[in-house]
Short mmCIF file of C-alpha atoms in Angstrom, two decimals:
data_model
loop_
_atom_site.label_atom_id
_atom_site.label_comp_id
_atom_site.label_asym_id
_atom_site.label_seq_id
_atom_site.Cartn_x
_atom_site.Cartn_y
_atom_site.Cartn_z
CA MET A 1 0.07 -0.02 -0.08
CA LYS A 2 1.34 3.33 -0.70
CA ILE A 3 0.99 5.75 2.75
CA ALA A 4 1.61 9.27 2.69
CA ILE A 5 2.92 10.72 6.37
CA LEU A 6 3.21 14.01 6.54
CA GLY A 7 4.19 16.70 9.10
CA ALA A 8 4.36 20.66 9.01
CA MET A 9 7.78 20.94 10.31
CA GLU A 10 11.33 19.23 9.50
CA GLU A 11 11.29 17.97 12.93
CA GLU A 12 8.11 16.38 12.80
CA ILE A 13 9.52 13.82 10.26
CA PHE A 14 12.83 13.54 11.44
CA PRO A 15 11.85 10.96 13.80
CA LEU A 16 11.08 9.01 11.01
CA LEU A 17 13.48 9.63 8.29
CA GLN A 18 16.23 8.72 11.02
CA THR A 19 15.12 5.00 10.78
CA LEU A 20 14.66 4.51 6.72
CA LYS A 21 16.64 4.66 4.09
CA TYR A 22 14.66 6.51 1.01
CA ASP A 23 14.99 8.42 -2.04
CA VAL A 24 14.61 12.12 -2.03
CA ILE A 25 12.01 13.94 -4.94
CA SER A 26 11.81 17.06 -5.32
CA HIS A 27 8.82 18.15 -6.67
CA GLY A 28 6.29 21.55 -5.99
CA ASN A 29 9.42 23.36 -4.42
CA ASN A 30 9.68 20.64 -1.81
CA LYS A 31 11.13 17.07 -1.66
CA PHE A 32 9.32 13.77 -0.55
CA TYR A 33 11.24 11.32 0.95
CA ILE A 34 10.41 7.72 -0.42
CA ALA A 35 10.74 4.67 1.08
CA ASN A 36 10.13 0.90 1.25
CA TYR A 37 8.67 -0.11 4.66
CA LYS A 38 7.20 -3.65 5.50
CA ASN A 39 5.90 -3.85 2.36
CA HIS A 40 4.25 -0.31 2.11
CA GLU A 41 6.10 2.37 0.23
CA LEU A 42 5.92 5.73 2.09
CA ILE A 43 5.51 8.97 0.93
CA ILE A 44 6.88 11.53 4.07
CA ALA A 45 7.39 14.91 3.37
CA TYR A 46 6.89 18.37 5.70
CA SER A 47 4.66 20.64 3.82
CA LYS A 48 5.92 23.96 5.94
CA ILE A 49 3.57 25.59 7.98
CA GLY A 50 -0.19 26.83 6.76
CA LYS A 51 -2.94 25.97 5.26
CA VAL A 52 -2.13 26.58 2.06
CA ASN A 53 1.43 24.61 1.74
CA SER A 54 -0.24 21.97 3.60
CA SER A 55 -2.89 21.49 1.40
CA LEU A 56 -0.34 21.63 -1.73
CA SER A 57 2.07 18.75 -0.04
CA ALA A 58 -1.51 16.59 0.25
CA THR A 59 -2.43 17.03 -3.17
CA ILE A 60 0.69 16.17 -4.26
CA MET A 61 1.42 12.48 -2.41
CA ILE A 62 -2.00 11.86 -3.49
CA GLU A 63 -2.44 13.16 -7.55
CA LYS A 64 1.47 12.35 -8.44
CA PHE A 65 2.67 9.83 -5.88
CA GLY A 66 -1.10 7.88 -5.43
CA ALA A 67 -0.55 7.37 -1.86
CA GLU A 68 -3.53 5.45 -0.73
CA ILE A 69 -4.07 6.71 2.76
CA LEU A 70 -3.02 9.57 4.55
CA LEU A 71 -1.32 9.97 8.05
CA PHE A 72 -0.40 13.76 9.97
CA THR A 73 1.89 13.57 12.76
CA GLY A 74 2.77 16.69 14.25
CA VAL A 75 2.18 19.47 17.21
CA ALA A 76 -0.22 21.15 18.50
CA GLY A 77 -1.94 23.37 21.58
CA ALA A 78 -4.03 22.33 23.74
CA LEU A 79 -7.75 24.13 24.39
CA ASN A 80 -9.13 20.72 26.23
CA GLU A 81 -7.67 21.02 29.83
CA ASP A 82 -7.86 17.83 30.16
CA LEU A 83 -5.13 18.07 27.76
CA LYS A 84 -1.48 18.16 28.96
CA ILE A 85 2.09 18.86 26.98
CA GLY A 86 3.10 15.60 26.24
CA ASP A 87 -0.35 13.74 25.60
CA ILE A 88 -1.78 12.32 22.37
CA LEU A 89 -4.41 13.33 20.61
CA TYR A 90 -5.94 12.18 17.51
CA ALA A 91 -9.01 14.15 15.53
CA THR A 92 -12.44 13.08 14.65
CA SER A 93 -13.01 15.66 12.85
CA LEU A 94 -11.47 19.02 11.99
CA VAL A 95 -12.72 22.86 11.54
CA GLN A 96 -10.59 26.10 10.19
CA HIS A 97 -11.22 28.33 12.66
CA ASP A 98 -10.22 31.48 10.92
CA LEU A 99 -13.04 30.97 8.27
CA ASP A 100 -15.09 34.00 8.57
CA ILE A 101 -17.89 34.86 5.94
CA THR A 102 -19.87 35.85 8.83
CA ALA A 103 -21.33 39.16 7.22
CA PHE A 104 -23.36 37.21 4.94
CA GLY A 105 -25.42 35.10 7.86
CA HIS A 106 -23.34 31.92 7.50
CA PRO A 107 -21.41 30.09 10.68
CA TYR A 108 -17.59 30.81 11.71
CA GLY A 109 -15.99 27.69 9.32
CA TYR A 110 -18.47 27.60 6.34
CA VAL A 111 -18.25 28.36 2.99
CA PRO A 112 -20.91 27.32 -0.07
CA GLY A 113 -20.12 24.06 -0.89
CA ILE A 114 -17.94 22.28 2.12
CA ASP A 115 -18.84 21.14 5.47
CA VAL A 116 -17.70 22.52 8.92
CA PHE A 117 -16.39 20.03 9.71
CA SER A 118 -14.29 16.85 8.22
CA LYS A 119 -14.88 14.00 9.65
CA SER A 120 -11.64 11.75 9.85
CA ASP A 121 -11.73 8.00 8.82
CA VAL A 122 -13.39 5.37 11.42
CA ARG A 123 -11.53 2.41 10.88
CA LEU A 124 -7.96 4.18 11.04
CA ASN A 125 -8.96 6.13 14.37
CA ALA A 126 -9.99 2.37 15.01
CA LEU A 127 -6.70 1.12 14.51
CA ALA A 128 -4.75 4.21 16.41
CA ASN A 129 -6.96 3.01 19.66
CA ASP A 130 -5.65 -0.90 19.10
CA VAL A 131 -2.38 0.58 18.63
CA ALA A 132 -2.38 2.58 22.18
CA ARG A 133 -4.08 -0.22 23.94
CA LYS A 134 -0.80 -2.21 23.06
CA LEU A 135 1.84 0.28 23.98
CA GLY A 136 -0.42 1.51 27.11
CA ILE A 137 -0.60 4.79 25.87
CA ASN A 138 -3.84 7.13 26.96
CA LEU A 139 -4.53 7.99 23.58
CA MET A 140 -7.39 11.10 23.41
CA SER A 141 -9.75 11.86 20.62
CA GLY A 142 -11.78 14.98 19.87
CA ILE A 143 -12.29 17.98 17.42
CA ILE A 144 -8.71 19.64 16.17
CA ALA A 145 -9.16 23.46 14.88
CA SER A 146 -6.92 24.93 11.97
CA GLY A 147 -6.10 27.96 11.04
CA ASP A 148 -2.83 30.32 9.78
CA GLN A 149 -2.20 31.89 13.22
CA PHE A 150 -0.35 30.43 16.44
CA VAL A 151 -2.58 30.49 19.23
CA CYS A 152 -0.68 32.62 21.63
CA SER A 153 -3.66 34.38 23.46
CA LYS A 154 -6.11 33.92 26.29
CA GLU A 155 -9.01 34.93 24.15
CA ARG A 156 -8.09 33.83 21.05
CA LYS A 157 -7.78 30.32 22.57
CA GLU A 158 -11.43 30.44 24.43
CA TRP A 159 -13.15 32.05 21.50
CA ILE A 160 -12.08 29.10 19.30
CA LYS A 161 -12.85 26.38 22.10
CA GLU A 162 -16.12 27.57 22.60
CA THR A 163 -17.66 28.56 18.70
CA PHE A 164 -16.10 24.90 17.30
CA LYS A 165 -16.22 22.72 21.19
CA ALA A 166 -12.05 21.95 19.84
CA ASP A 167 -9.91 20.03 21.79
CA ALA A 168 -6.38 21.21 20.35
CA VAL A 169 -5.34 24.30 17.88
CA GLU A 170 -2.82 24.14 14.94
CA MET A 171 -2.17 25.17 11.87
CA GLU A 172 -2.60 22.30 9.11
CA GLY A 173 -5.34 19.54 9.90
CA ALA A 174 -8.45 20.81 8.64
CA SER A 175 -6.72 21.82 5.24
CA VAL A 176 -5.58 18.52 4.56
CA ALA A 177 -8.55 17.08 5.82
CA LEU A 178 -10.30 18.87 3.05
CA VAL A 179 -8.38 17.21 0.69
CA CYS A 180 -8.51 14.38 1.65
CA VAL A 181 -11.98 13.91 1.76
CA SER A 182 -12.32 16.25 -1.59
CA LEU A 183 -10.31 13.15 -3.44
CA GLY A 184 -11.59 10.34 -1.91
CA VAL A 185 -8.61 9.42 0.51
CA PRO A 186 -9.03 8.12 4.07
CA PHE A 187 -6.95 10.49 6.22
CA PHE A 188 -6.11 10.58 10.06
CA ILE A 189 -4.50 13.16 11.99
CA LEU A 190 -2.20 13.06 15.00
CA ARG A 191 -1.08 15.26 17.23
CA ALA A 192 1.30 15.61 20.49
CA ILE A 193 0.78 18.56 22.37
CA SER A 194 3.08 20.50 22.86
CA ASP A 195 2.06 23.86 24.40
CA GLU A 196 -1.50 24.98 25.90
CA ALA A 197 -1.95 27.77 23.53
CA SER A 198 -2.34 30.76 25.53
CA GLY A 199 0.41 33.18 27.37
CA GLY A 200 3.76 31.93 27.03
CA ALA A 201 2.62 29.48 24.21
CA GLU A 202 5.74 30.10 22.08
CA PHE A 203 7.97 29.36 25.14
CA ASP A 204 6.37 26.05 25.53
CA PHE A 205 6.29 25.26 21.77
CA ASP A 206 10.03 25.90 21.31
CA LYS A 207 10.53 23.71 24.51
CA PHE A 208 8.41 20.70 24.00
CA LEU A 209 8.46 20.62 20.18
CA VAL A 210 11.31 18.08 19.55
CA GLU A 211 9.81 15.79 22.11
CA SER A 212 6.17 16.04 21.39
CA ALA A 213 6.64 15.52 17.53
CA LYS A 214 8.75 12.67 18.10
CA ASN A 215 6.25 10.98 20.57
CA SER A 216 3.68 11.50 17.38
CA ALA A 217 6.28 9.93 15.01
CA ASP A 218 6.33 6.91 16.67
CA PHE A 219 2.76 6.33 16.86
CA ILE A 220 2.30 7.30 13.39
CA LEU A 221 4.88 4.22 12.72
CA LYS A 222 3.52 1.66 14.99
CA MET A 223 0.18 2.41 12.83
CA VAL A 224 1.96 1.52 9.44
CA ASP A 225 3.44 -1.29 11.59
CA MET A 226 -0.58 -2.79 11.52
CA ILE A 227 -1.96 -1.25 8.40
#
């Protein structure tokens, strides 16, 4: 099976590349790492930060490289008070918190022709829960909100949490989800918590990025082992 593994930053895929032998293909102002792993062909990339970049990379992985499923690995800020730095969360659904045409009477996160929330693949979510049970990991699930801004304000954090009932916030998941839904490709979005998306989040993010990203990447590779 051809499996895409996407992160936003180099730190989010580096733990995978350390364990694999791969070839590199340059395309669309990016690099794609192609590796054979346990009867699968892995297409690995980091998109660069933001919804546009992640949409482009996800589309290339599917349309050019033929990815049959897409797994996203990375970090996020916590909105749910039960989530702490280092916890791992997968998205049951995703929403764009910065999409706003409310001036025309529509809800936040909506534009004509798309749903506000994109739901992730039920079978991949179930697989993730199986992996977590085998590893003895407390895997959580919830709604992830994405937008082209790093959230480090308590006011913005509370607004996103209340408006979308979201549990975590980041900058790529919802756009990747929309690409996958539009192209009919099952997807799974995993995030390790690196900060609490409020005052001082930028300092927590820098401190915990590498460790949290490794936790997420290691879990994704365990999922590939079971596909």
